[in-house]
Amino acid sequence: AQQYTIGITQNNVGVDSYQTTYEQAFIAAAEANDDVQVVVLDAGGDVARQIAQIEDLIQQQVDAMIIWPTNGEAVIPAVRKAFQEDIPVVITNSNIAEQGFDFIRSFSGPDNITQGQRAAEIMCDRFTEMGIEDEAQIVQISGQPGYTTAIERAQGFEERLPEVCPNVTLVETQPGDWNREKSQQVMEAFLVKYDDIDGVYSGDDNMGVGALNAARAADRAGDIVFVGATNFAVGYEAMEAGDYWGSIYQSPVDDAEAALQTALDILNGEDVPFLNYFDTPKITQDNMGEFTKPVF
Amino acid sequence: MTEASEKTPSTGSAARGGTTAATPAGGLSKAGIAGFLARQGILVAFVLFMIGFTLANERFISPDNVLGVIRSSAILGVMALGVTFVVISGNLDLSVGSMMSFSTIVVLDLHDQIGPGLAIPAMFALTLCLGAFNGFLVGYLKLNSLIVTLGMLSAIHGLTLTWSGGKNMDIADKAGTWFSVFGQERVLGIPMPILIFLLLASLLGIMLAKTPFGRKVYAVGGNGTAATFSGIRRARTVFTCYLISAFCVATAGLLQASRSLGSQNTVGQGMELEVLAAVILGGASLLGGSGTIFKTVIGVLILGFIQNGLLLVGLQFYVQYVVTWVIIILAVWLDIAAKRGRLLSPIA
Amino acid sequence: MKPGSLSTFLRTGAIWAFVLLELAFFGIVGDMVSTSNTPFLAPDNLLLTLKQAAPIGIIAMGMTLIMINGNIDLSVGATFALAAVVLLDSMSWPFMAAMGDWAIPLAWFFALAVGALLGAINGLIVWKTGVDAFIVTLGSMLGYRGLVFMYNGEQPTSNLNWTLVDFAEAQFLGLHTPTWFLLAVTLFMWFLSTKTVHGRNAYAIGNNREAAVNAGIRVGPHMLINFVIIGFLAALSAVVFYSESGSVNPNDGQLYELWVITAVVLGGTKLAGGSGNVISTLGGVIAIQVLRKGLGHMGAATETVNLVIGLILIAVLFLDRQLNVKGREALKT
Amino acid sequence: MTAPALRLENIVKTFPGVRALDGVSFEVMPGEVHALMGENGAGKSTLMKVLGGIYQPDEGRIVVEEKPVTMRTPMEAKAQGIVFIHQELSLATELTVAENIYLGELPRRRFGLVDWQTLYARTDAILKKLKVGFDARTIVGSLSIANQQMVEIARALTVDAKAVIFDEPTASLTDAEKSVLFDVIADLRGSGVGIIYISHRMEEIFKITDRISVLRDGSYRGTVNTAETDEDAITQLMIGRSLDLSRNTVHHELGDVALEVRGLSCGKLFQDVSFSVRKGEVLGFYGLVGAGRTEIAEALFGLRNPSGGEILLNGEVVRISSPHDAIAKGISLVPEDRKGQGLVLGMNCRDNMTLPQVDDLKAGPFVAEGAEVAIFDQYRDRLDIRTPGWRQTVGNLSGGNQQKIVIGKWLSMHPEVLIVDEPTRGIDVGSKSEIHKLIRELAAQGYAVIVISSEMPEVLHVSDRIVAMYSGRIMRTFTSEEVTEDNLIQAISGIRADRDAPVAEPA
Ligand SMILES: Nc1ncnc2c1ncn2[C@@H]1O[C@H](COP(=O)(O)OP(=O)(O)OP(=O)(O)O)[C@@H](O)[C@H]1O
Ligand SMILES: Nc1ncnc2c1ncn2[C@@H]1O[C@H](COP(=O)(O)OP(=O)(O)OP(=O)(O)O)[C@@H](O)[C@H]1O
Ligand SMILES: [Mg+2]
Ligand SMILES: [Mg+2]
């Protein structure tokens, strides 16, 4: 077969295990395939650096490009340049804004709005089971402000919750920046401020565990239903221990492999759906046996 | 600086052999208040803050909240203690944030490999090595501390990522380890981090105020050349300050790791500036030679309570940035204004 | 050759020698390691390097002047972000939206004015309160960042205007728009710092503030002007960059101050003030960009880049010291 | 009678807690060299700073050529024709000579550009007048201290001055430069400029000034014609008593050799230096500024690595690697630059005084503060240090008292060898004689003392023997019987009995 060079610029490797595992999985998948060579770049969370990397990849005339955007809008002009140079672009993990859709071939990743919705359902179901669906009060700890995944998850959650549990009130949302320590601080303040917290929705399990730690320290963990997203190993363990209720199972390995595959499919002239979601099922204490423990 | 106001009118015969202050009558009480504000302005600001927030939300002053704030400030506070030494010696340490993530990640990783009993000393040793490197570069090679520790900020972050492979670090058996005592236990109802913070603050406070070493730190920061001419080994003193800073960072890393038994590589990032803000708020001069541990503790608590208070009155986290800005400028301004006896700077 | 001019040459020329060394290294070793099939030294790649150096570079020119003046500005990253927010947001204000593309120059003006204003606030505080610039700008680094967040919550501010993007992406004589801005700013700042009374006074103030005061130089206004200039340049950097990208996160520009200071120090400007020049700063800016890009070219991971840049910064400081040390006869204090 | 070039009326200036000037009136005629004298801290510099627009007077007014003026900035003072040559070097060392001379008033072209041509041309013209060996484009930092002082002085010639103030301009000039300076002053006087000249050196005052005004404790004590007075009368006016400035004739019993130096060299700084000091002896080091005396002291104190030779303490060869080491071996150095090297200005008096022995004054792990206070009190009384108490910040003391703190700091160490470098630089006559007395007393108690000084009366007054240095080498060692002013001057000018004219300052 033909030899392809595919470039990827990632958001911020090393900031959490998900992104690191993604990178490793991506490299492993590429090595396993003799047809591809990859140029792996990391923007370190900096938009300017990412735009520069996109330009570099264009300049290096890669055959296709995969982008994990640091900012869903800021990369659009750079993506347009790739488009103008006839380099197919696949967006991975976190989508770009709609204005850019003309310039990309596909988005490959989780459906974050659905994830938010599913988290709302998990939360609501649990409240119903406990019989507090009419009076429960919850707080939300969202991801990094301005980051598409964070916005979409919060949006999905906030839209869906009133549909399934109209009487549950979301009393406050604060960002935890995908950061366990930050989230722990935010939760500490919530615990002081509100005597009655029945549930916590966190933009990912990393933050969720931070919130759990805070609640544990205040001896209130037992009263609170913790629901997260992106089931990290720590979240899985906390579920095993019975402290953490549910999450969304999302594998960075699936994520990375799907992105690479999407790019290859495009290069091989196959038809790929524009929004190429991979499945991210609900996981709770009840069904966690069906899932293997996340490796990250 | 009350001394300034007690200054004799001239050094001539009026004060010959005398030790009494010839302060112009009437100026005394004014100078007294100004002097008090200059010395204790930060305390006054602190008290005003506490009253303000308490009026805004009665929960603010509840024992749980107060303990909670101090506990979550403890990590920042422990780091600020060490940085206080470095700043008084006339240098900066911008690498403490990176270094803290290093020690947190290292102790968590080693915990599962060699057990907590060995992991803790090993982590302290490694962190002290980083501090020693800082101290060697700044103390012995006399390189500019801002740039050196800026470089170390970046380099240590690279080191941490290399160590962890970019992955989160978590202790496997969270329920079964005694490692959690430092971050999670209470003694007499008081959380361990607070006890450790206060214990360390007392020890280091006494060390700085009462021991020959502390005196040397002030001398080296006040005038390094004069200190050398007085037989003080400046390089060694600066080196030791960086070791103390690293020791505090390691302690902070221990508290952090023990508190959550797992961590991301980003832990501690950006803390160097918060730490510095606390130290400056406490009144230490970046030129060196002034500052105390007690004031740094107050600076730390002010930052902690502002953050908490704003959250309690329902303001967004970023309002805290603006408030901190205003407070830092006001605190430092009033401090130097009182010292020079006029509000506006005499700069033309 | 006058005594001392060799070490002066080393100090000013060394950074360019370092840039050449980097280019040679990445051109040879880098190409051997790299998976990419275009050479590192391809002209297009070098032109891109210049373009990508522009955002940091433009601010670094202002920082050079500030540091020559004996001050420092830690708030440039936040100023950069706030100017960007104003730039992009103002274009969607109703009366501006009604103006069509004529809104662009006005939006630029707003952004630049805000940058200059933020600089002026820093400068005024430094001047009037006498608080050290490090502390003042450490504070405003937090404060301005807070304002960025307060402006638009935690959401990104976006306005994708293709006319603007086309302008920003344009190439003239092979150089990209941002490169032209970088070169123009460098030239202007070189002129300002070496040829004007203001520039020379800035050196004098940084070198010996008391002497400058005694000689009747009005230190305050000079510092104020320099802070206005760096605020303006931080905003110009934002204008150049965000014209192309069209969206700003409230966290953008964080740590820029560190990159900028690193570039300026690599260029040989002393933190103590009184010495330094913008041409060497340009060398410092390019050196960092080449290093970053070259390491990326070789496939180095983020952690390696961090480690290398940190250690190079320390090594440069060390070498500079060795070059300037008076030898074994020196006083050992 | 012509109008005065400058008149100060009833000037009052207070600093927090200090009445630095207490109603001083004072005038300078055109074409007059007017000396301003007074003890350290009498208010001379403050008065001149009021004149120079640096301080604003609380009361009183300044009249220039019969017109009252207010000067809020140094710029405005200059515009009134008042030029101020500062006591402390006030130069931007990274800039060129020309930029320094015209600091604050660089010639401009359009758009705020510097007019370099004019600048260099004017500067070179001035430098020619001053007969210096450097040009307008030289970087000031590369000049010797003395040449830097000349740059400072050159500023007086840049404007059409009505009055020029020299605040202790000769503190670091060689004799050759001094005479150039005096020529310049004579020129200025000839062209009708009023000159205010501040100095503690009597011989200069009597050589070049027309009238002398005296300040004491911030108040005006009167003006006398130089021709009609003498040193003793001026001293009386300044400090209220007379002083004995005779030569040293009393000799103590000398003990063993405490310190011996054999063939010590340090690169280009000094070469092949040999001498010895006995217990109970005061050894003076005399030479021009730049002769390398300070560097020898620094080498003895472990601050420089000698490139050859050896040092013996009590007959044993020692290697002194640092001040810490030197102190441990019983050597103390009162450094030349008290603000830069001697004191931590922000610290209090007591802590400064006990700094070198803080490791030894311990109660358990802590500093024994009681013992420290005792030491401070002892030396305050002994040296008559005037301060309200040990808590006073050293930076707030007057220069003379600061100097005494430094001396106290080293005396309290009970060193075997005490080296004092320019112990009375910038110190008024009263304090000076106290310090001289003290040095003699120390020798009497068995200390070996080395006194480095650039003032001949001082070395002659305190020393038992005198080492004359020139350009890094010892020219000759005199006993106090054989020394005369003439042979001493010859020795330090590099003239051996039969040689030609001296070489100028070493590069
Ligand atoms: N900025 C200041 N703040 C407080 N006190 C001051 C200040 N400047 C001078 N003084 C005090 O005013 C008095 C007069 O000082 P001044 O410098 O005028 O003395 P001087 O006559 O020039 O002495 P010297 O011969 O040592 O130069 C001294 O007591 C000094 O300590
Ligand atoms: N270019 C310079 N810049 C800064 N300090 C200098 C410079 N040249 C000399 N010094 C310092 O100024 C002081 C006077 O130095 P100078 O060389 O004039 O005399 P010296 O070598 O110390 O000898 P002596 O004590 O015999 O006068 C010394 O402390 C010296 O280290
Ligand atoms: Mg004076
Ligand atoms: Mg000397």
mmCIF file of C-alpha atoms in Angstrom, chain B residues 83-267:
data_model
loop_
_atom_site.group_PDB
_atom_site.id
_atom_site.type_symbol
_atom_site.label_atom_id
_atom_site.label_comp_id
_atom_site.label_asym_id
_atom_site.label_seq_id
_atom_site.Cartn_x
_atom_site.Cartn_y
_atom_site.Cartn_z
ATOM 1 C CA VAL B 83 10.337 31.327 50.180
ATOM 2 C CA THR B 84 10.391 33.884 52.996
ATOM 3 C CA PHE B 85 13.952 32.791 53.807
ATOM 4 C CA VAL B 86 14.964 33.060 50.179
ATOM 5 C CA VAL B 87 13.374 36.482 49.768
ATOM 6 C CA ILE B 88 14.925 37.867 52.952
ATOM 7 C CA SER B 89 18.293 36.670 51.706
ATOM 8 C CA GLY B 90 17.711 38.924 48.725
ATOM 9 C CA ASN B 91 16.733 36.319 46.158
ATOM 10 C CA LEU B 92 13.674 34.833 44.531
ATOM 11 C CA ASP B 93 12.483 31.274 44.143
ATOM 12 C CA LEU B 94 10.098 30.859 41.248
ATOM 13 C CA SER B 95 10.725 27.143 41.029
ATOM 14 C CA VAL B 96 8.704 26.161 44.105
ATOM 15 C CA GLY B 97 5.525 25.391 42.156
ATOM 16 C CA SER B 98 7.260 23.054 39.751
ATOM 17 C CA MET B 99 9.260 21.568 42.560
ATOM 18 C CA MET B 100 6.131 20.880 44.545
ATOM 19 C CA SER B 101 4.613 18.897 41.701
ATOM 20 C CA PHE B 102 7.886 17.038 41.440
ATOM 21 C CA SER B 103 7.856 16.008 45.088
ATOM 22 C CA THR B 104 4.187 15.108 45.018
ATOM 23 C CA ILE B 105 4.545 12.920 41.962
ATOM 24 C CA VAL B 106 7.751 11.338 43.224
ATOM 25 C CA VAL B 107 6.439 10.424 46.653
ATOM 26 C CA LEU B 108 3.271 8.960 45.176
ATOM 27 C CA ASP B 109 5.199 6.930 42.664
ATOM 28 C CA LEU B 110 7.722 5.682 45.192
ATOM 29 C CA HIS B 111 4.986 4.891 47.687
ATOM 30 C CA ASP B 112 3.843 1.932 45.673
ATOM 31 C CA GLN B 113 7.353 0.887 44.746
ATOM 32 C CA ILE B 114 9.262 1.024 48.011
ATOM 33 C CA GLY B 115 6.596 1.764 50.584
ATOM 34 C CA PRO B 116 5.834 5.001 52.377
ATOM 35 C CA GLY B 117 8.527 4.536 55.005
ATOM 36 C CA LEU B 118 11.238 4.785 52.386
ATOM 37 C CA ALA B 119 9.367 6.911 49.866
ATOM 38 C CA ILE B 120 9.136 9.917 52.159
ATOM 39 C CA PRO B 121 12.843 10.241 52.946
ATOM 40 C CA ALA B 122 13.721 9.469 49.347
ATOM 41 C CA MET B 123 11.417 12.201 48.113
ATOM 42 C CA PHE B 124 12.836 14.672 50.626
ATOM 43 C CA ALA B 125 16.340 13.797 49.499
ATOM 44 C CA LEU B 126 15.530 14.300 45.834
ATOM 45 C CA THR B 127 13.737 17.565 46.436
ATOM 46 C CA LEU B 128 16.622 18.796 48.551
ATOM 47 C CA CYS B 129 18.917 17.991 45.642
ATOM 48 C CA LEU B 130 16.900 20.336 43.448
ATOM 49 C CA GLY B 131 17.061 22.972 46.158
ATOM 50 C CA ALA B 132 20.779 22.410 46.439
ATOM 51 C CA PHE B 133 21.135 22.929 42.701
ATOM 52 C CA ASN B 134 19.252 26.242 42.958
ATOM 53 C CA GLY B 135 21.375 27.175 45.929
ATOM 54 C CA PHE B 136 24.577 26.242 44.168
ATOM 55 C CA LEU B 137 23.728 28.334 41.122
ATOM 56 C CA VAL B 138 22.519 31.353 43.047
ATOM 57 C CA GLY B 139 24.753 31.124 46.107
ATOM 58 C CA TYR B 140 28.068 29.804 44.871
ATOM 59 C CA LEU B 141 27.948 30.781 41.196
ATOM 60 C CA LYS B 142 26.127 34.039 42.013
ATOM 61 C CA LEU B 143 23.759 33.797 39.081
ATOM 62 C CA ASN B 144 20.659 35.945 39.073
ATOM 63 C CA SER B 145 18.024 34.129 41.089
ATOM 64 C CA LEU B 146 15.048 35.292 39.048
ATOM 65 C CA ILE B 147 16.464 33.796 35.870
ATOM 66 C CA VAL B 148 17.895 30.697 37.504
ATOM 67 C CA THR B 149 14.675 29.743 39.189
ATOM 68 C CA LEU B 150 12.705 30.662 36.067
ATOM 69 C CA GLY B 151 14.863 28.197 34.180
ATOM 70 C CA MET B 152 14.391 25.664 36.965
ATOM 71 C CA LEU B 153 10.639 26.177 36.853
ATOM 72 C CA SER B 154 10.699 24.959 33.294
ATOM 73 C CA ALA B 155 13.362 22.310 33.765
ATOM 74 C CA ILE B 156 11.821 20.709 36.857
ATOM 75 C CA HIS B 157 8.471 20.577 35.141
ATOM 76 C CA GLY B 158 10.164 18.646 32.352
ATOM 77 C CA LEU B 159 11.726 16.377 34.950
ATOM 78 C CA THR B 160 8.382 15.681 36.577
ATOM 79 C CA LEU B 161 6.739 14.824 33.276
ATOM 80 C CA THR B 162 9.627 12.543 32.453
ATOM 81 C CA TRP B 163 9.338 10.808 35.811
ATOM 82 C CA SER B 164 5.596 10.279 35.556
ATOM 83 C CA GLY B 165 5.501 9.700 31.829
ATOM 84 C CA GLY B 166 2.790 12.321 31.800
ATOM 85 C CA LYS B 167 0.380 10.088 33.719
ATOM 86 C CA ASN B 168 -1.562 10.830 36.824
ATOM 87 C CA MET B 169 0.012 9.223 39.825
ATOM 88 C CA ASP B 170 -2.245 7.351 42.223
ATOM 89 C CA ILE B 171 -1.614 5.153 45.188
ATOM 90 C CA ALA B 172 -3.008 1.704 44.476
ATOM 91 C CA ASP B 173 -4.235 0.779 47.927
ATOM 92 C CA LYS B 174 -5.745 3.975 49.219
ATOM 93 C CA ALA B 175 -7.604 2.472 52.124
ATOM 94 C CA GLY B 176 -4.708 0.427 53.436
ATOM 95 C CA THR B 177 -1.888 2.952 53.716
ATOM 96 C CA TRP B 178 -0.883 4.974 56.733
ATOM 97 C CA PHE B 179 0.476 7.541 54.326
ATOM 98 C CA SER B 180 -2.769 9.472 54.580
ATOM 99 C CA VAL B 181 -2.065 10.609 58.161
ATOM 100 C CA PHE B 182 -0.263 13.790 57.123
ATOM 101 C CA GLY B 183 -3.034 15.102 54.953
ATOM 102 C CA GLN B 184 -6.184 13.648 56.398
ATOM 103 C CA GLU B 185 -5.914 12.856 60.100
ATOM 104 C CA ARG B 186 -6.842 15.177 62.912
ATOM 105 C CA VAL B 187 -5.153 15.568 66.253
ATOM 106 C CA LEU B 188 -7.302 17.040 69.030
ATOM 107 C CA GLY B 189 -9.786 17.944 66.336
ATOM 108 C CA ILE B 190 -7.268 19.929 64.379
ATOM 109 C CA PRO B 191 -6.328 18.721 60.915
ATOM 110 C CA MET B 192 -2.754 17.547 60.568
ATOM 111 C CA PRO B 193 -1.851 19.959 57.748
ATOM 112 C CA ILE B 194 -2.638 22.861 60.052
ATOM 113 C CA LEU B 195 -0.553 21.397 62.819
ATOM 114 C CA ILE B 196 2.340 20.745 60.518
ATOM 115 C CA PHE B 197 2.071 24.240 59.054
ATOM 116 C CA LEU B 198 1.996 25.896 62.450
ATOM 117 C CA LEU B 199 4.753 23.711 63.819
ATOM 118 C CA LEU B 200 6.986 24.449 60.873
ATOM 119 C CA ALA B 201 6.104 28.128 61.039
ATOM 120 C CA SER B 202 7.080 28.271 64.713
ATOM 121 C CA LEU B 203 10.318 26.424 64.160
ATOM 122 C CA LEU B 204 11.339 28.453 61.164
ATOM 123 C CA GLY B 205 10.078 31.645 62.775
ATOM 124 C CA ILE B 206 12.311 31.094 65.777
ATOM 125 C CA MET B 207 15.170 30.073 63.554
ATOM 126 C CA LEU B 208 14.895 33.279 61.573
ATOM 127 C CA ALA B 209 14.350 35.617 64.485
ATOM 128 C CA LYS B 210 16.545 34.137 67.168
ATOM 129 C CA THR B 211 19.431 32.127 65.810
ATOM 130 C CA PRO B 212 22.751 33.247 64.351
ATOM 131 C CA PHE B 213 21.729 31.736 61.057
ATOM 132 C CA GLY B 214 18.629 33.927 60.910
ATOM 133 C CA ARG B 215 20.717 36.992 61.624
ATOM 134 C CA LYS B 216 23.009 36.059 58.777
ATOM 135 C CA VAL B 217 20.092 35.690 56.394
ATOM 136 C CA TYR B 218 19.025 39.258 57.160
ATOM 137 C CA ALA B 219 22.594 40.514 56.821
ATOM 138 C CA VAL B 220 23.177 38.774 53.508
ATOM 139 C CA GLY B 221 19.914 40.114 52.134
ATOM 140 C CA GLY B 222 20.461 43.587 53.557
ATOM 141 C CA ASN B 223 23.973 44.002 52.189
ATOM 142 C CA GLY B 224 25.713 40.938 50.859
ATOM 143 C CA THR B 225 29.070 42.620 50.479
ATOM 144 C CA ALA B 226 29.057 43.923 54.016
ATOM 145 C CA ALA B 227 28.038 40.488 55.216
ATOM 146 C CA THR B 228 31.002 38.947 53.425
ATOM 147 C CA PHE B 229 33.288 41.575 54.923
ATOM 148 C CA SER B 230 31.903 40.544 58.305
ATOM 149 C CA GLY B 231 33.014 36.987 57.788
ATOM 150 C CA ILE B 232 29.628 35.626 56.891
ATOM 151 C CA ARG B 233 29.856 32.972 54.228
ATOM 152 C CA ARG B 234 27.298 34.461 51.916
ATOM 153 C CA ALA B 235 27.205 31.598 49.444
ATOM 154 C CA ARG B 236 26.626 29.100 52.212
ATOM 155 C CA THR B 237 23.859 31.197 53.733
ATOM 156 C CA VAL B 238 22.053 31.587 50.421
ATOM 157 C CA PHE B 239 22.554 27.917 49.697
ATOM 158 C CA THR B 240 20.992 27.025 53.033
ATOM 159 C CA CYS B 241 18.010 29.283 52.322
ATOM 160 C CA TYR B 242 17.340 27.366 49.124
ATOM 161 C CA LEU B 243 17.672 24.113 51.025
ATOM 162 C CA ILE B 244 15.116 25.351 53.541
ATOM 163 C CA SER B 245 12.874 26.371 50.698
ATOM 164 C CA ALA B 246 13.219 22.928 49.151
ATOM 165 C CA PHE B 247 12.533 21.308 52.510
ATOM 166 C CA CYS B 248 9.332 23.298 52.805
ATOM 167 C CA VAL B 249 8.380 22.400 49.262
ATOM 168 C CA ALA B 250 8.956 18.738 50.028
ATOM 169 C CA THR B 251 6.765 19.049 53.117
ATOM 170 C CA ALA B 252 4.092 20.728 51.004
ATOM 171 C CA GLY B 253 4.386 17.944 48.458
ATOM 172 C CA LEU B 254 3.993 15.401 51.231
ATOM 173 C CA LEU B 255 0.855 17.130 52.523
ATOM 174 C CA GLN B 256 -0.537 17.383 49.022
ATOM 175 C CA ALA B 257 0.154 13.753 48.189
ATOM 176 C CA SER B 258 -1.143 12.523 51.507
ATOM 177 C CA ARG B 259 -4.265 14.605 51.248
ATOM 178 C CA SER B 260 -5.396 13.208 47.913
ATOM 179 C CA LEU B 261 -3.294 10.037 47.636
ATOM 180 C CA GLY B 262 -3.005 10.770 43.948
ATOM 181 C CA SER B 263 -2.159 13.658 41.733
ATOM 182 C CA GLN B 264 -1.830 15.170 38.312
ATOM 183 C CA ASN B 265 1.404 16.558 36.977
ATOM 184 C CA THR B 266 -0.141 20.002 37.007
ATOM 185 C CA VAL B 267 -0.373 20.132 40.772
#
